[in-house]
mmCIF file of C-alpha atoms and ligand atoms in Angstrom:
data_model
loop_
_atom_site.group_PDB
_atom_site.id
_atom_site.type_symbol
_atom_site.label_atom_id
_atom_site.label_comp_id
_atom_site.label_asym_id
_atom_site.label_seq_id
_atom_site.Cartn_x
_atom_site.Cartn_y
_atom_site.Cartn_z
ATOM 1 C CA MET F 1 50.821 101.974 137.059
ATOM 2 C CA ASN F 2 53.050 103.100 139.871
ATOM 3 C CA ASN F 3 55.429 106.015 139.338
ATOM 4 C CA MET F 4 58.575 104.258 140.514
ATOM 5 C CA ARG F 5 60.371 101.683 138.449
ATOM 6 C CA PRO F 6 60.352 98.269 140.161
ATOM 7 C CA ARG F 7 63.806 96.816 140.803
ATOM 8 C CA SER F 8 62.739 93.651 139.000
ATOM 9 C CA MET F 9 62.031 95.526 135.740
ATOM 10 C CA LYS F 10 64.489 94.397 133.050
ATOM 11 C CA ARG F 11 66.278 97.020 130.986
ATOM 12 C CA ILE F 12 64.741 96.879 127.486
ATOM 13 C CA LYS F 13 67.706 96.326 125.211
ATOM 14 C CA THR F 14 66.460 93.812 122.661
ATOM 15 C CA LYS F 15 63.693 93.721 120.099
ATOM 16 C CA ALA F 16 62.144 90.726 121.899
ATOM 17 C CA LEU F 17 61.901 92.625 125.192
ATOM 18 C CA ALA F 18 60.554 95.670 123.350
ATOM 19 C CA GLU F 19 57.874 93.533 121.710
ATOM 20 C CA CYS F 20 56.818 92.166 125.123
ATOM 21 C CA PHE F 21 56.622 95.712 126.451
ATOM 22 C CA ILE F 22 54.540 96.788 123.458
ATOM 23 C CA GLU F 23 52.080 93.893 123.923
ATOM 24 C CA GLU F 24 51.732 94.664 127.643
ATOM 25 C CA GLN F 25 51.163 98.357 126.993
ATOM 26 C CA ILE F 26 48.615 97.737 124.253
ATOM 27 C CA ALA F 27 46.601 95.646 126.707
ATOM 28 C CA ALA F 28 47.037 98.235 129.477
ATOM 29 C CA ILE F 29 46.018 101.143 127.222
ATOM 30 C CA ARG F 30 42.931 99.283 125.981
ATOM 31 C CA ALA F 31 41.961 98.426 129.559
ATOM 32 C CA GLN F 32 42.397 102.031 130.701
ATOM 33 C CA VAL F 33 40.769 103.791 127.757
ATOM 34 C CA GLY F 34 38.052 101.407 126.548
ATOM 35 C CA ASN F 35 36.270 103.034 123.607
ATOM 36 C CA LYS F 36 36.968 106.612 124.746
ATOM 37 C CA LYS F 37 38.979 109.260 122.887
ATOM 38 C CA VAL F 38 42.551 110.230 123.732
ATOM 39 C CA LEU F 39 44.399 113.444 122.916
ATOM 40 C CA LEU F 40 48.152 113.754 122.426
ATOM 41 C CA ALA F 41 50.459 116.700 121.749
ATOM 42 C CA LEU F 42 52.740 115.239 119.116
ATOM 43 C CA SER F 43 55.961 117.221 118.772
ATOM 44 C CA GLY F 44 57.765 114.711 116.579
ATOM 45 C CA GLY F 45 60.367 114.057 119.256
ATOM 46 C CA VAL F 46 61.102 110.447 120.066
ATOM 47 C CA ASP F 47 58.989 110.302 123.248
ATOM 48 C CA SER F 48 55.732 111.672 121.876
ATOM 49 C CA SER F 49 56.265 109.756 118.614
ATOM 50 C CA VAL F 50 56.651 106.447 120.442
ATOM 51 C CA VAL F 51 53.566 107.174 122.542
ATOM 52 C CA ALA F 52 51.624 108.026 119.375
ATOM 53 C CA ALA F 53 52.724 104.824 117.623
ATOM 54 C CA LEU F 54 51.821 102.730 120.688
ATOM 55 C CA LEU F 55 48.400 104.311 120.977
ATOM 56 C CA ILE F 56 47.716 103.971 117.257
ATOM 57 C CA LYS F 57 48.438 100.244 117.620
ATOM 58 C CA ALA F 58 46.229 99.981 120.692
ATOM 59 C CA ILE F 59 43.238 102.172 119.837
ATOM 60 C CA GLY F 60 43.710 103.401 116.234
ATOM 61 C CA ARG F 61 41.602 106.414 115.395
ATOM 62 C CA GLN F 62 40.368 106.902 118.948
ATOM 63 C CA LEU F 63 43.660 108.783 119.276
ATOM 64 C CA TYR F 64 43.733 112.461 118.253
ATOM 65 C CA CYS F 65 47.223 113.834 117.719
ATOM 66 C CA VAL F 66 47.766 117.574 117.661
ATOM 67 C CA HIS F 67 50.996 118.815 116.130
ATOM 68 C CA VAL F 68 51.631 122.478 116.866
ATOM 69 C CA ASN F 69 54.134 124.054 114.518
ATOM 70 C CA HIS F 70 55.317 127.050 116.532
ATOM 71 C CA GLY F 71 57.445 128.277 113.656
ATOM 72 C CA LEU F 72 60.567 127.361 115.623
ATOM 73 C CA MET F 73 60.947 123.848 114.259
ATOM 74 C CA ARG F 74 63.952 122.733 112.257
ATOM 75 C CA LYS F 75 63.740 122.464 108.489
ATOM 76 C CA ASN F 76 61.224 119.818 107.309
ATOM 77 C CA GLU F 77 60.450 118.651 110.833
ATOM 78 C CA SER F 78 56.737 119.401 110.856
ATOM 79 C CA GLU F 79 56.420 118.091 107.301
ATOM 80 C CA ASN F 80 57.911 114.793 108.490
ATOM 81 C CA VAL F 81 55.438 114.489 111.350
ATOM 82 C CA VAL F 82 52.601 114.938 108.863
ATOM 83 C CA LYS F 83 54.141 112.407 106.480
ATOM 84 C CA VAL F 84 54.838 109.687 109.066
ATOM 85 C CA PHE F 85 51.752 110.018 111.249
ATOM 86 C CA GLY F 86 49.156 111.608 108.989
ATOM 87 C CA GLU F 87 49.987 109.670 105.832
ATOM 88 C CA GLU F 88 51.913 106.481 106.644
ATOM 89 C CA LEU F 89 50.306 105.589 109.994
ATOM 90 C CA ASP F 90 46.927 107.080 109.061
ATOM 91 C CA ALA F 91 46.562 108.782 112.449
ATOM 92 C CA ASN F 92 43.899 111.321 113.288
ATOM 93 C CA LEU F 93 46.368 114.176 113.005
ATOM 94 C CA ILE F 94 45.493 117.797 113.545
ATOM 95 C CA TYR F 95 48.262 119.995 112.188
ATOM 96 C CA VAL F 96 48.262 123.585 113.404
ATOM 97 C CA ASP F 97 50.534 126.136 111.804
ATOM 98 C CA ALA F 98 50.739 128.670 114.632
ATOM 99 C CA THR F 99 53.905 130.381 113.362
ATOM 100 C CA ASP F 100 52.397 133.858 113.273
ATOM 101 C CA ARG F 101 50.860 133.578 116.748
ATOM 102 C CA PHE F 102 54.234 132.678 118.239
ATOM 103 C CA LEU F 103 56.435 135.039 116.262
ATOM 104 C CA ASP F 104 54.115 138.003 116.843
ATOM 105 C CA LEU F 105 54.207 137.404 120.600
ATOM 106 C CA LEU F 106 57.986 136.993 120.576
ATOM 107 C CA ALA F 107 58.694 140.136 118.545
ATOM 108 C CA GLY F 108 61.057 142.377 120.477
ATOM 109 C CA VAL F 109 61.491 139.966 123.411
ATOM 110 C CA SER F 110 65.174 139.306 124.081
ATOM 111 C CA ASP F 111 65.332 137.796 127.574
ATOM 112 C CA PRO F 112 65.793 133.997 127.278
ATOM 113 C CA GLU F 113 63.543 133.036 130.169
ATOM 114 C CA SER F 114 60.810 135.412 128.960
ATOM 115 C CA LYS F 115 61.056 133.809 125.514
ATOM 116 C CA ARG F 116 60.725 130.339 127.082
ATOM 117 C CA LYS F 117 57.701 131.439 129.120
ATOM 118 C CA ILE F 118 55.961 132.989 126.106
ATOM 119 C CA ILE F 119 56.573 129.893 123.981
ATOM 120 C CA GLY F 120 55.467 127.498 126.749
ATOM 121 C CA LYS F 121 52.331 129.502 127.534
ATOM 122 C CA GLU F 122 51.323 129.989 123.910
ATOM 123 C CA PHE F 123 51.868 126.304 123.261
ATOM 124 C CA ILE F 124 49.278 125.524 125.924
ATOM 125 C CA ASN F 125 46.914 128.142 124.468
ATOM 126 C CA VAL F 126 47.113 126.697 120.950
ATOM 127 C CA PHE F 127 46.817 123.126 122.190
ATOM 128 C CA ALA F 128 43.875 124.030 124.458
ATOM 129 C CA ASP F 129 42.108 125.806 121.558
ATOM 130 C CA GLU F 130 42.369 122.608 119.507
ATOM 131 C CA ALA F 131 41.290 120.411 122.437
ATOM 132 C CA ARG F 132 38.154 122.532 122.936
ATOM 133 C CA LYS F 133 37.180 121.982 119.296
ATOM 134 C CA LEU F 134 37.158 118.212 119.836
ATOM 135 C CA ASP F 135 34.175 116.592 121.486
ATOM 136 C CA GLY F 136 34.214 113.859 124.076
ATOM 137 C CA ILE F 137 37.933 113.594 124.836
ATOM 138 C CA GLU F 138 38.485 111.993 128.240
ATOM 139 C CA PHE F 139 42.173 111.116 128.215
ATOM 140 C CA LEU F 140 45.438 112.933 127.602
ATOM 141 C CA ALA F 141 48.440 110.868 126.538
ATOM 142 C CA GLN F 142 51.887 112.144 127.434
ATOM 143 C CA GLY F 143 55.414 111.133 126.541
ATOM 144 C CA THR F 144 56.622 111.339 130.125
ATOM 145 C CA ILE F 145 59.718 109.187 130.600
ATOM 146 C CA TYR F 146 61.461 107.991 133.742
ATOM 147 C CA PRO F 147 64.064 110.797 133.927
ATOM 148 C CA ASP F 148 61.134 113.283 133.930
ATOM 149 C CA ILE F 149 59.700 111.501 136.960
ATOM 150 C CA LEU F 150 63.100 111.553 138.688
ATOM 151 C CA GLU F 151 63.503 115.262 137.803
ATOM 152 C CA SER F 152 60.106 116.067 139.354
ATOM 153 C CA VAL F 153 61.134 114.207 142.496
ATOM 154 C CA LYS F 154 64.301 116.364 142.627
ATOM 155 C CA GLN F 155 62.320 119.546 142.093
ATOM 156 C CA ALA F 156 59.869 118.547 144.805
ATOM 157 C CA GLU F 157 62.917 118.322 147.069
ATOM 158 C CA GLY F 158 63.610 121.990 146.285
ATOM 159 C CA LYS F 159 66.633 121.729 143.947
ATOM 160 C CA LYS F 160 66.896 124.711 141.615
ATOM 161 C CA ALA F 161 67.420 124.419 137.845
ATOM 162 C CA VAL F 162 69.700 126.710 135.779
ATOM 163 C CA LYS F 163 67.058 127.082 133.047
ATOM 164 C CA SER F 164 63.327 126.478 133.048
ATOM 165 C CA HIS F 165 63.371 123.388 130.817
ATOM 166 C CA HIS F 166 59.878 122.230 131.588
ATOM 167 C CA ASN F 167 58.041 123.290 128.499
ATOM 168 C CA VAL F 168 54.504 122.222 129.002
ATOM 169 C CA GLY F 169 52.773 123.509 132.095
ATOM 170 C CA GLY F 170 49.322 122.460 133.194
ATOM 171 C CA LEU F 171 46.271 122.744 130.972
ATOM 172 C CA PRO F 172 43.488 125.203 131.900
ATOM 173 C CA GLU F 173 40.864 124.198 134.491
ATOM 174 C CA ASP F 174 38.168 123.418 131.914
ATOM 175 C CA LEU F 175 40.427 120.856 130.261
ATOM 176 C CA GLN F 176 41.231 118.234 132.822
ATOM 177 C CA PHE F 177 41.845 114.749 131.482
ATOM 178 C CA GLU F 178 42.898 111.434 132.884
ATOM 179 C CA LEU F 179 46.533 110.808 131.915
ATOM 180 C CA VAL F 180 47.811 107.960 129.772
ATOM 181 C CA GLU F 181 51.597 107.652 130.176
ATOM 182 C CA PRO F 182 52.686 104.341 128.679
ATOM 183 C CA ILE F 183 56.452 105.002 128.671
ATOM 184 C CA LYS F 184 56.817 106.699 132.035
ATOM 185 C CA LEU F 185 58.986 103.930 133.471
ATOM 186 C CA LEU F 186 61.393 103.856 130.525
ATOM 187 C CA PHE F 187 64.792 105.417 130.114
ATOM 188 C CA LYS F 188 65.580 107.146 126.822
ATOM 189 C CA ASP F 189 67.616 104.261 125.375
ATOM 190 C CA GLU F 190 64.677 101.938 126.054
ATOM 191 C CA VAL F 191 62.241 104.336 124.390
ATOM 192 C CA ARG F 192 64.406 104.158 121.267
ATOM 193 C CA VAL F 193 64.458 100.338 121.258
ATOM 194 C CA VAL F 194 60.669 100.346 121.599
ATOM 195 C CA GLY F 195 60.404 102.962 118.820
ATOM 196 C CA GLU F 196 62.400 100.769 116.455
ATOM 197 C CA ALA F 197 60.302 97.726 117.348
ATOM 198 C CA LEU F 198 57.215 99.802 116.533
ATOM 199 C CA GLY F 199 58.669 100.449 113.070
ATOM 200 C CA LEU F 200 59.191 104.200 113.389
ATOM 201 C CA PRO F 201 61.800 105.694 111.019
ATOM 202 C CA HIS F 202 65.403 105.584 112.254
ATOM 203 C CA ALA F 203 65.780 109.373 111.968
ATOM 204 C CA MET F 204 62.799 109.892 114.255
ATOM 205 C CA VAL F 205 63.858 107.282 116.805
ATOM 206 C CA TYR F 206 67.431 108.564 116.969
ATOM 207 C CA ARG F 207 66.546 112.215 116.669
ATOM 208 C CA GLN F 208 68.919 114.246 118.783
ATOM 209 C CA PRO F 209 67.413 116.117 121.727
ATOM 210 C CA PHE F 210 65.677 119.294 120.633
ATOM 211 C CA PRO F 211 64.505 121.852 123.198
ATOM 212 C CA GLY F 212 60.786 122.557 123.495
ATOM 213 C CA PRO F 213 61.311 126.259 122.613
ATOM 214 C CA GLY F 214 63.121 124.985 119.520
ATOM 215 C CA LEU F 215 65.094 127.382 117.375
ATOM 216 C CA GLY F 216 63.674 130.136 119.574
ATOM 217 C CA VAL F 217 66.575 129.738 122.031
ATOM 218 C CA ARG F 218 69.116 129.475 119.198
ATOM 219 C CA CYS F 219 68.069 132.668 117.428
ATOM 220 C CA LEU F 220 69.638 134.721 120.207
ATOM 221 C CA GLY F 221 67.977 137.806 121.626
ATOM 222 C CA ALA F 222 64.854 139.160 119.972
ATOM 223 C CA ILE F 223 63.827 136.764 117.180
ATOM 224 C CA THR F 224 63.388 138.145 113.696
ATOM 225 C CA ARG F 225 62.017 136.137 110.791
ATOM 226 C CA ASP F 226 65.003 136.750 108.540
ATOM 227 C CA ARG F 227 67.524 135.608 111.150
ATOM 228 C CA LEU F 228 65.309 132.648 112.070
ATOM 229 C CA ASN F 229 65.167 131.575 108.423
ATOM 230 C CA ALA F 230 68.948 131.883 108.110
ATOM 231 C CA LEU F 231 69.326 129.782 111.261
ATOM 232 C CA ARG F 232 66.992 127.083 109.930
ATOM 233 C CA GLU F 233 68.878 126.860 106.635
ATOM 234 C CA ALA F 234 72.322 126.840 108.269
ATOM 235 C CA ASP F 235 71.176 124.172 110.737
ATOM 236 C CA ALA F 236 69.871 122.031 107.881
ATOM 237 C CA ILE F 237 73.269 122.223 106.156
ATOM 238 C CA LEU F 238 75.048 121.250 109.366
ATOM 239 C CA ARG F 239 72.730 118.262 109.789
ATOM 240 C CA GLU F 240 73.142 117.220 106.175
ATOM 241 C CA GLU F 241 76.932 117.267 106.494
ATOM 242 C CA PHE F 242 76.855 115.405 109.810
ATOM 243 C CA ASP F 243 74.588 112.771 108.262
ATOM 244 C CA GLN F 244 76.855 112.366 105.272
ATOM 245 C CA THR F 245 80.055 112.048 107.303
ATOM 246 C CA GLY F 246 78.526 109.681 109.865
ATOM 247 C CA LEU F 247 79.048 112.224 112.667
ATOM 248 C CA ALA F 248 75.312 112.373 113.291
ATOM 249 C CA ASP F 249 75.425 108.935 114.926
ATOM 250 C CA LYS F 250 78.484 109.805 117.035
ATOM 251 C CA VAL F 251 77.731 113.276 118.361
ATOM 252 C CA TRP F 252 75.053 113.666 121.045
ATOM 253 C CA GLN F 253 73.779 117.078 120.034
ATOM 254 C CA PHE F 254 74.818 119.496 117.300
ATOM 255 C CA PHE F 255 73.212 122.666 116.080
ATOM 256 C CA VAL F 256 73.677 126.219 114.898
ATOM 257 C CA VAL F 257 73.183 129.375 116.961
ATOM 258 C CA ILE F 258 72.875 132.843 115.459
ATOM 259 C CA PRO F 259 73.555 135.881 117.650
ATOM 260 C CA ASP F 260 72.006 139.244 117.046
ATOM 261 C CA ILE F 261 75.186 140.902 115.799
ATOM 262 C CA LYS F 262 76.586 141.623 112.389
ATOM 263 C CA SER F 263 80.155 141.856 111.255
ATOM 264 C CA VAL F 264 81.724 143.235 108.141
ATOM 265 C CA GLY F 265 82.558 140.770 105.420
ATOM 266 C CA VAL F 266 83.113 140.738 101.698
ATOM 267 C CA LYS F 267 81.197 139.013 98.944
ATOM 268 C CA ASP F 268 81.497 139.465 95.173
ATOM 269 C CA ASP F 269 84.080 142.187 95.828
ATOM 270 C CA SER F 270 81.642 144.220 97.895
ATOM 271 C CA ARG F 271 81.204 144.943 101.571
ATOM 272 C CA TYR F 272 78.777 142.384 102.993
ATOM 273 C CA GLU F 273 77.505 142.731 106.543
ATOM 274 C CA GLY F 274 76.136 139.520 107.907
ATOM 275 C CA TRP F 275 75.519 137.413 111.007
ATOM 276 C CA PRO F 276 77.911 134.742 112.192
ATOM 277 C CA ALA F 277 76.629 131.160 112.412
ATOM 278 C CA ILE F 278 77.987 129.470 115.520
ATOM 279 C CA ILE F 279 78.325 125.691 115.459
ATOM 280 C CA ARG F 280 77.863 123.788 118.705
ATOM 281 C CA ALA F 281 78.566 120.034 118.818
ATOM 282 C CA VAL F 282 78.719 118.305 122.192
ATOM 283 C CA ASN F 283 78.863 114.911 123.800
ATOM 284 C CA THR F 284 77.384 114.134 127.178
ATOM 285 C CA LYS F 285 75.781 111.366 129.192
ATOM 286 C CA ASP F 286 73.120 113.312 131.030
ATOM 287 C CA ALA F 287 73.354 116.928 129.727
ATOM 288 C CA MET F 288 74.555 118.089 133.164
ATOM 289 C CA THR F 289 78.120 118.376 131.881
ATOM 290 C CA ALA F 290 79.265 118.187 128.269
ATOM 291 C CA SER F 291 82.469 117.934 126.300
ATOM 292 C CA ILE F 292 83.176 119.259 122.836
ATOM 293 C CA ALA F 293 82.924 116.870 119.927
ATOM 294 C CA LYS F 294 86.115 116.895 117.891
ATOM 295 C CA ILE F 295 84.976 117.650 114.376
ATOM 296 C CA PRO F 296 87.559 117.003 111.643
ATOM 297 C CA TYR F 297 88.863 120.249 110.232
ATOM 298 C CA PRO F 298 87.971 119.450 106.586
ATOM 299 C CA THR F 299 84.360 118.869 107.678
ATOM 300 C CA LEU F 300 84.288 122.219 109.470
ATOM 301 C CA ALA F 301 85.780 123.890 106.406
ATOM 302 C CA ARG F 302 83.185 122.327 104.127
ATOM 303 C CA ILE F 303 80.328 123.338 106.415
ATOM 304 C CA THR F 304 81.711 126.880 106.509
ATOM 305 C CA ASP F 305 81.946 127.030 102.717
ATOM 306 C CA ARG F 306 78.415 125.775 102.294
ATOM 307 C CA ILE F 307 76.759 127.935 104.943
ATOM 308 C CA THR F 308 78.431 131.153 103.778
ATOM 309 C CA ALA F 309 77.678 130.370 100.126
ATOM 310 C CA GLU F 310 74.131 129.048 100.507
ATOM 311 C CA VAL F 311 72.572 130.999 103.365
ATOM 312 C CA PRO F 312 71.738 134.639 102.688
ATOM 313 C CA GLY F 313 72.694 136.897 105.585
ATOM 314 C CA ILE F 314 75.551 134.797 106.988
ATOM 315 C CA ASN F 315 79.130 135.802 106.333
ATOM 316 C CA ARG F 316 81.119 133.900 108.997
ATOM 317 C CA VAL F 317 81.073 130.522 110.730
ATOM 318 C CA LEU F 318 82.455 130.018 114.243
ATOM 319 C CA TYR F 319 82.973 126.804 116.190
ATOM 320 C CA ASP F 320 82.216 126.976 119.894
ATOM 321 C CA ILE F 321 84.765 124.916 121.832
ATOM 322 C CA THR F 322 83.451 125.679 125.310
ATOM 323 C CA PRO F 323 82.570 122.667 127.445
ATOM 324 C CA LYS F 324 79.742 122.636 130.001
ATOM 325 C CA PRO F 325 80.607 124.065 132.468
ATOM 326 C CA THR F 326 81.306 126.919 131.896
ATOM 327 C CA GLY F 327 79.016 127.177 128.890
ATOM 328 C CA THR F 328 75.608 125.574 128.971
ATOM 329 C CA ILE F 329 74.802 123.464 125.908
ATOM 330 C CA GLU F 330 72.351 125.987 124.503
ATOM 331 C CA TRP F 331 73.398 129.620 124.397
ATOM 332 C CA GLU F 332 70.197 130.819 126.031
HETATM 333 P P1 XMP X 1 71.629 123.383 128.731
HETATM 334 O O1 XMP X 1 71.582 124.528 127.770
HETATM 335 O O2 XMP X 1 70.850 123.651 129.992
HETATM 336 O O3 XMP X 1 70.883 122.199 127.991
HETATM 337 O O4 XMP X 1 73.008 122.912 129.021
HETATM 338 C C1 XMP X 1 70.832 120.877 128.442
HETATM 339 C C2 XMP X 1 69.908 120.107 127.517
HETATM 340 O O5 XMP X 1 68.582 120.604 127.645
HETATM 341 C C3 XMP X 1 68.108 121.104 126.415
HETATM 342 N N1 XMP X 1 67.337 122.329 126.712
HETATM 343 C C4 XMP X 1 66.010 122.361 126.759
HETATM 344 N N2 XMP X 1 65.105 121.389 126.573
HETATM 345 N N3 XMP X 1 63.376 122.953 126.950
HETATM 346 C C5 XMP X 1 63.787 121.696 126.643
HETATM 347 O O6 XMP X 1 62.963 120.825 126.445
HETATM 348 C C6 XMP X 1 64.222 123.992 127.174
HETATM 349 O O7 XMP X 1 63.826 125.109 127.442
HETATM 350 C C7 XMP X 1 65.611 123.666 127.071
HETATM 351 N N4 XMP X 1 66.744 124.395 127.220
HETATM 352 C C8 XMP X 1 67.794 123.545 126.990
HETATM 353 C C9 XMP X 1 69.327 121.366 125.580
HETATM 354 O O8 XMP X 1 69.017 121.306 124.188
HETATM 355 C C10 XMP X 1 70.260 120.275 126.044
HETATM 356 O O9 XMP X 1 69.974 119.055 125.398
#
């Protein structure tokens, strides 16, 4: 398949078009792969999930999915990957809990780009370790989508990025596979339509963007396990409240950030030093600029009550109303 989208290619907006695409890709994958084995890094994001579901339909258990839990996932995210792919879709799923490997390497590291590099590099190491344990893999499936291709074209033209977003670098020399990239000509909205047609759960198909380094770039500065746990719990409360109020379907990206500072507060009549939880909720078309989502005050108040009452270590909640620019969407 060529890397550029033909002008004649229809935008996949309907289930019928998605089903045609799925049939075509199943045939193409079978023709490319034959009876060989394929490896996939399955993060649980919409792109890798759609690729996994497509490949399971096309070649079943010839696909080996590796899910690396780097310890920086949101609450229940890895568990959901195991449930949907390991149990419901009966995939060959290798689940690796690499939390300690990642958190040990990140201990004491506060520079955001260094954190990204450590996470990206260790991800490759863990994935490569798993790949080496498997025999006879010839193909690597990837959830590359069309904006990734366009981004690479831009980078090849020498345009500089503000942050190093590309999470997965190349695999080591001894692990070179032929690539299978069935959704590389699709835009994100098309990937979602295909995901729904494949029967993936709504929450997975409409999952908001989540950075590769995960909560690692939201637990600001040097990551500690206690602050990371507080972040994960606070983020889960925010998501629960957004789901319940219907905001989850209206806001492009929303999450909690916890800085490495404490302030004085009071709890049960005693001095209580804790971290602030910062809520970020933004709308954007392409993530290059972003505006602030207007969250109803009662919702913010309820989220504040819940986070300060339910999450040990947090004594304040702040709402970041900075658009991009001048803020970036993530704090790191
Ligand atoms: P910024 O913070 O640059 O974020 O305004 C724009 C979008 O990119 C996501 N983001 C990342 N995604 N790896 C990723 O895969 C990263 O290192 C990374 N940093 C930011 C961010 O969540 C937002 O959607």
